[in-house]
Amino acid sequence: MYVKFNPSALLPLGLLVSSVLSSPTFPQQQPLGQNDDLSAAIRIHSKKPAVDAESLAATIETENLLKRAKDLYTIAKISELDFGHPTRVIGSRGHVATVEYVKKVLSSLGGYYTLGEQTFPAVSGYIYESRLVIGDTVIPHRPMSLTPPTKNKEPVLAKVVAAANDGCSESDFGEDVKGAIALIERGNCSFGQKSENAGKAGAVAAVVYNNEPGSLSGTLGTPLDHHIATFGIAREDAKPILEQLKAGKEVDGSAYIDSEVNVIRTKNVIAQTVLGDPENCVMLGGHSDSVEEGPGINDDGSGSMTLLEVAVQLTKFSVNNCVRFAWWSGEEEGLLGSTWYAQHLTPEENKKIRLFMDYDMLASVNFAYQIYNATDAEGDPKGSEELRNFYIEGYKGLGVNYTFIPFDGRSDYVGFIEAGIPAGGVATGAEGIKTPEEVERFGGKAGEWYDPCYHQLCDDLTNLDATAWNVNARLVAKSVGKYAESFKGFPERTLESDEVKAERKKSAKKWKYRGSKLVM
Ligand SMILES: *[C@@H]1O[C@H](CO)[C@@H](O)[C@H](O)[C@H]1NC(C)=O
Ligand SMILES: *[C@@H]1O[C@H](CO)[C@@H](O)[C@H](O)[C@H]1NC(C)=O
Ligand SMILES: *[C@@H]1O[C@H](CO)[C@@H](O)[C@H](O)[C@H]1NC(C)=O
Ligand SMILES: [Zn+2]
């Protein structure tokens, strides 16, 4: 069965969001315009055998996956010219070439897919130098990612004033904060919001101290107009300062951050089958970008190349439901591409996405087969738990053990969950530490990271476990095959009324992370 697909509906024009990001110079979409002969493509491809989970999984060959990883590494090396090492960070030649590579492969598939790309503004930041002295103590700290610099990129000398409460409301900052360094406890709202409130009150810098043991390192997230230079420090280092302030003593400090926050254009690539019911789509995504430090062959070369390989293999079949693949950009800067996409769906377009599956890091060398623990109990959109249960059955069927990990905001499912779309996914682990019990279940080394090269230069061709990749690529193929065949038994989506939407937003869960970075 197929229903004719209107390509212009693929990437709907949406309202632009926040002030910094709303420059009209960023077009929402540029349909690529191939697939001129849509009806011929539909005629040819609909004669193919109908897809199912097992048939699609049977097309996966480790050799094909490894060849794509090699292509990707060659592409990452293009950036050596500018960066001195391979990388596919947004804005680099390596990233641009990654996007071109994905598009080139997809457009050589006989019009099986309609391609779209979505250009959006992405924020990226660099921190060159920072220093924090309070009283006569040099305070160990981490500047928040995406922090603006102190005024004129010079040290500011000011008294230190503690926020009245958690700093989550403007009224937590009194008159005395004007011109001061604001000291704020972590908790209850994002670092970005605390910085914004302190900035609005006229503070010249903000210092957020941890509410649990250890140092504090996070991100301010999307830049806001009043963000000020913001540091994270340990609770232990804040304690003596707070005691002096409580005793009515005046405490002076010097805060300095030299940093840069830039807005660049980057793009998501979207491909949708010309076959299949376009009112009922299974959507999946991986991210096309890496961090600046390295080539990102596991993160997320493994996921994004799995998607590409599954997209290629899917062309051997016809589908009942539409399948939509996404290669997100700006994941490493805070899930920017996927969030942009999900936030710009009209209610009608939103409803067509029956579920979203996130595939980020599928071949970690010290792997565990991890399933995001999306549940009804946590208020995740209806269907997320069904998807989680599908992965349980999927891994069982592949004869391997699995484990649950928190569904806490670390990858590109966030925008979808926030838009009310059921979502889930699997991964093999990043900088978490493998336990002895997990070694019994998965093999590997206890006490070490799942991915020992996570966000480093060594995330290269040697940083892949071929067995784990093969298992996960077959699981991804099963997930596509299953829902492309049928959504039988899977919860329907409904058009939300404004009241329902408002209610859902009110009870929405607060994510601890946005991508790899702590936000609150
Ligand atoms: C967060 O809110 C709770 C409840 O209102 C409050 O008890 C707690 O002190 C707040 N946290 C901070 C850091 O102030
Ligand atoms: C999964 O999430 C549910 C709901 O919050 C929770 O009850 C359960 O303990 C979690 N399971 C694991 C293994 O984390
Ligand atoms: C699954 O884990 C158990 C230990 O809990 C182990 O005995 C078994 O060999 C594991 N199975 C596989 C396929 O690794
Ligand atoms: Zn990733």
PDB file of C-alpha atoms and ligand atoms in Angstrom, residues 287 299-300 331-332 360-361 411 454-455, ligand 4:
ATOM      1  CA  HIS A 287      23.963  12.489  14.559  1.00  0.00           C
ATOM      2  CA  ASP A 299      30.164   8.684  18.472  1.00  0.00           C
ATOM      3  CA  ASP A 300      28.184   8.774  16.331  1.00  0.00           C
ATOM      4  CA  GLU A 331      24.111  17.065  18.714  1.00  0.00           C
ATOM      5  CA  GLU A 332      27.377  17.662  20.511  1.00  0.00           C
ATOM      6  CA  ASP A 360      23.801   7.139  19.179  1.00  0.00           C
ATOM      7  CA  MET A 361      26.944   5.034  19.827  1.00  0.00           C
ATOM      8  CA  SER A 411      20.791  12.177  23.227  1.00  0.00           C
ATOM      9  CA  TYR A 454      34.674   8.846  24.265  1.00  0.00           C
ATOM     10  CA  HIS A 455      34.990  12.438  22.993  1.00  0.00           C
TER      11      HIS A 455
HETATM   12 ZN    ZN B   4      26.664  11.055  20.370  1.00  0.00          ZN
END
